[in-house]
Amino acid sequence: MASMKILNIYLHMISVGAIIIALGLFVDNAIVVAEDMERRLSLGESPDQAAAHAGSTMFVPLLVSSLAIILAFMPLAISSTETGEYLRSLGIVMAIALLLSLVIGVTLIPLLCK
């Protein structure tokens, strides 16, 4: 929400829809990291090792999936048409939320899971 204010993106149906979609993807990234950590714990790794390995091994897959989704929404963010101006907030909010989700998913989530 703070980044939306900085970028002069106001709350309306499109930006709220983008936030809802981004929250679903945010939870998905966290679940992927938590499940990898749970698998590592069941294999006998210590909580510290499992957290470190889960964050580092899941970084590239989460980065690629996040970038693919961001690239799918980028035409909306850079369009110069009237429709693009209306939908621009969707692409920008998705990009910001997914990048934050990636950072939190590989750093904070493993720490919270151990």
Tab-separated table of N, CA and C in Angstrom, residues 3 6 10 56 66 76 97 101 110:
chain	number	residue	atom	x	y	z
A	3	SER	N	3.830	1.575	-1.309
A	3	SER	CA	4.410	1.755	-2.641
A	3	SER	C	3.365	2.275	-3.625
A	6	ILE	N	3.300	6.016	-3.121
A	6	ILE	CA	4.489	6.639	-3.707
A	6	ILE	C	4.340	6.762	-5.223
A	10	TYR	N	-4.123	4.981	-6.983
A	10	TYR	CA	-5.216	5.101	-6.035
A	10	TYR	C	-5.989	3.794	-5.955
A	56	SER	N	17.429	-20.937	-0.365
A	56	SER	CA	18.372	-20.824	-1.490
A	56	SER	C	17.955	-21.675	-2.689
A	66	SER	N	7.775	-15.797	-10.832
A	66	SER	CA	7.369	-14.412	-10.579
A	66	SER	C	7.639	-13.536	-11.796
A	76	LEU	N	0.148	-4.268	-19.812
A	76	LEU	CA	-0.835	-3.378	-19.188
A	76	LEU	C	-0.163	-2.176	-18.544
A	97	ALA	N	4.058	-6.395	-5.903
A	97	ALA	CA	3.672	-7.437	-4.950
A	97	ALA	C	4.451	-8.728	-5.180
A	101	SER	N	6.939	-10.508	-2.676
A	101	SER	CA	6.652	-11.895	-2.322
A	101	SER	C	7.882	-12.772	-2.487
A	110	PRO	N	11.392	-18.863	5.533
A	110	PRO	CA	12.193	-19.931	6.153
A	110	PRO	C	12.533	-19.639	7.617
